[in-house]
Amino acid sequence: MNINQKLKRNFRSSKTWKDFRHLKYVEQGGKCYISQKKLYKTANLHHIDTSTEHYQDLSKPENFVYLNKKMHDTVHILFPLYVADESVLDRLKEVLDRMKELNK
């Protein structure tokens, strides 16, 4: 574990972070921002601003969203692909639309 990972881990165990997480949980009504399904214990308060220097900056609550674990993992998988080629979302939607049509 490198120094940045240790700093992040220590911050996530702080009372400040835990209180902030609770406020975001209440603000989102206990639901995952993307799926709108109930949040589970494994949910993550996702940092939209992924820069290390802003990791502990809670001054912009709009830069955080609660996501269930699988949705959080999906965002992290898709983000670098999206940065490289925004049309990845169009192709994803095409596949999902085709699946929906074929699996009615």
Coordinates of N, CA and C in Angstrom, one line a residue, residues 12 17-48 61-73 75:
R12 N -10.9 7.8 5.2 CA -12.2 7.1 5.2 C -12.6 6.6 6.5
W17 N -15.4 12.0 7.6 CA -15.9 11.3 6.5 C -17.2 10.5 6.8
K18 N -17.2 9.9 7.9 CA -18.4 9.1 8.3 C -19.6 10.0 8.4
D19 N -19.5 11.2 9.0 CA -20.6 12.1 9.1 C -21.0 12.6 7.7
F20 N -20.1 12.9 6.9 CA -20.4 13.3 5.5 C -21.1 12.2 4.7
R21 N -20.6 11.0 4.9 CA -21.3 9.9 4.2 C -22.8 9.8 4.7
H22 N -23.0 9.9 6.0 CA -24.4 9.8 6.5 C -25.2 10.9 5.9
L23 N -24.7 12.2 5.8 CA -25.5 13.3 5.2 C -25.8 13.0 3.7
K24 N -24.9 12.4 3.0 CA -25.1 12.1 1.6 C -26.1 11.0 1.5
Y25 N -26.1 10.0 2.4 CA -27.0 8.9 2.4 C -28.4 9.4 2.6
V26 N -28.6 10.3 3.5 CA -29.9 10.9 3.8 C -30.4 11.8 2.6
E27 N -29.4 12.6 2.0 CA -29.7 13.4 0.9 C -30.2 12.6 -0.3
Q28 N -29.6 11.4 -0.5 CA -30.0 10.6 -1.6 C -31.2 9.6 -1.3
G29 N -31.7 9.8 -0.1 CA -32.9 9.0 0.3 C -32.5 7.5 0.4
G30 N -31.3 7.2 0.7 CA -30.9 5.8 0.9 C -30.8 5.0 -0.4
K31 N -30.8 5.7 -1.6 CA -30.8 5.0 -2.9 C -29.5 5.3 -3.7
C32 N -29.2 4.3 -4.4 CA -28.0 4.4 -5.4 C -28.4 5.5 -6.4
Y33 N -27.4 6.4 -6.6 CA -27.7 7.5 -7.6 C -28.1 7.0 -9.0
I34 N -27.4 6.0 -9.4 CA -27.6 5.5 -10.8 C -28.8 4.6 -10.9
S35 N -28.8 3.5 -10.1 CA -29.9 2.5 -10.2 C -31.2 2.9 -9.5
Q36 N -31.1 3.8 -8.6 CA -32.2 4.2 -7.8 C -32.7 3.0 -6.9
K37 N -31.9 2.0 -6.7 CA -32.2 0.9 -5.8 C -31.7 1.2 -4.4
K38 N -32.2 0.5 -3.4 CA -31.8 0.7 -2.0 C -30.3 0.5 -1.9
L39 N -29.7 1.3 -1.1 CA -28.2 1.2 -0.9 C -28.0 0.1 0.1
Y40 N -26.9 -0.7 -0.1 CA -26.6 -1.8 0.8 C -25.3 -1.4 1.6
K41 N -25.0 -2.2 2.5 CA -23.8 -1.9 3.4 C -22.5 -1.8 2.6
T42 N -22.4 -2.5 1.5 CA -21.2 -2.5 0.6 C -21.2 -1.3 -0.3
A43 N -22.2 -0.4 -0.2 CA -22.2 0.8 -1.1 C -21.0 1.7 -0.8
N44 N -20.7 2.5 -1.9 CA -19.5 3.4 -1.8 C -20.0 4.8 -2.0
L45 N -19.5 5.8 -1.3 CA -19.7 7.2 -1.6 C -18.6 7.5 -2.6
H46 N -19.0 7.6 -3.8 CA -18.1 7.8 -5.0 C -17.6 9.2 -5.1
H47 N -16.3 9.4 -5.2 CA -15.7 10.7 -5.5 C -15.7 10.9 -7.0
I48 N -16.5 11.9 -7.4 CA -16.6 12.3 -8.9 C -15.2 12.9 -9.3
P61 N -20.3 19.1 -2.0 CA -21.0 17.8 -1.8 C -21.5 17.3 -3.1
E62 N -21.7 18.1 -4.1 CA -22.2 17.7 -5.4 C -21.1 16.8 -6.2
N63 N -19.9 16.8 -5.7 CA -18.8 16.0 -6.3 C -18.8 14.6 -5.7
F64 N -19.9 14.2 -5.0 CA -19.9 12.8 -4.4 C -21.3 12.2 -4.7
V65 N -21.4 11.0 -5.0 CA -22.6 10.3 -5.2 C -22.5 8.9 -4.5
Y66 N -23.5 8.5 -3.9 CA -23.6 7.1 -3.3 C -23.9 6.1 -4.4
L67 N -23.2 5.0 -4.5 CA -23.4 4.0 -5.5 C -23.3 2.6 -4.9
N68 N -24.2 1.7 -5.2 CA -24.0 0.3 -4.8 C -22.7 -0.2 -5.4
K69 N -22.2 -1.3 -4.7 CA -20.9 -1.8 -5.1 C -20.7 -2.1 -6.6
K70 N -21.6 -2.8 -7.2 CA -21.5 -3.2 -8.6 C -21.6 -2.0 -9.5
M71 N -22.4 -1.0 -9.1 CA -22.5 0.2 -9.9 C -21.2 1.0 -9.8
H72 N -20.7 1.0 -8.6 CA -19.4 1.7 -8.4 C -18.3 1.1 -9.2
D73 N -18.2 -0.2 -9.2 CA -17.2 -0.9 -10.0 C -17.4 -0.7 -11.5
V75 N -18.8 2.0 -12.9 CA -18.3 3.4 -13.2 C -16.8 3.4 -13.4

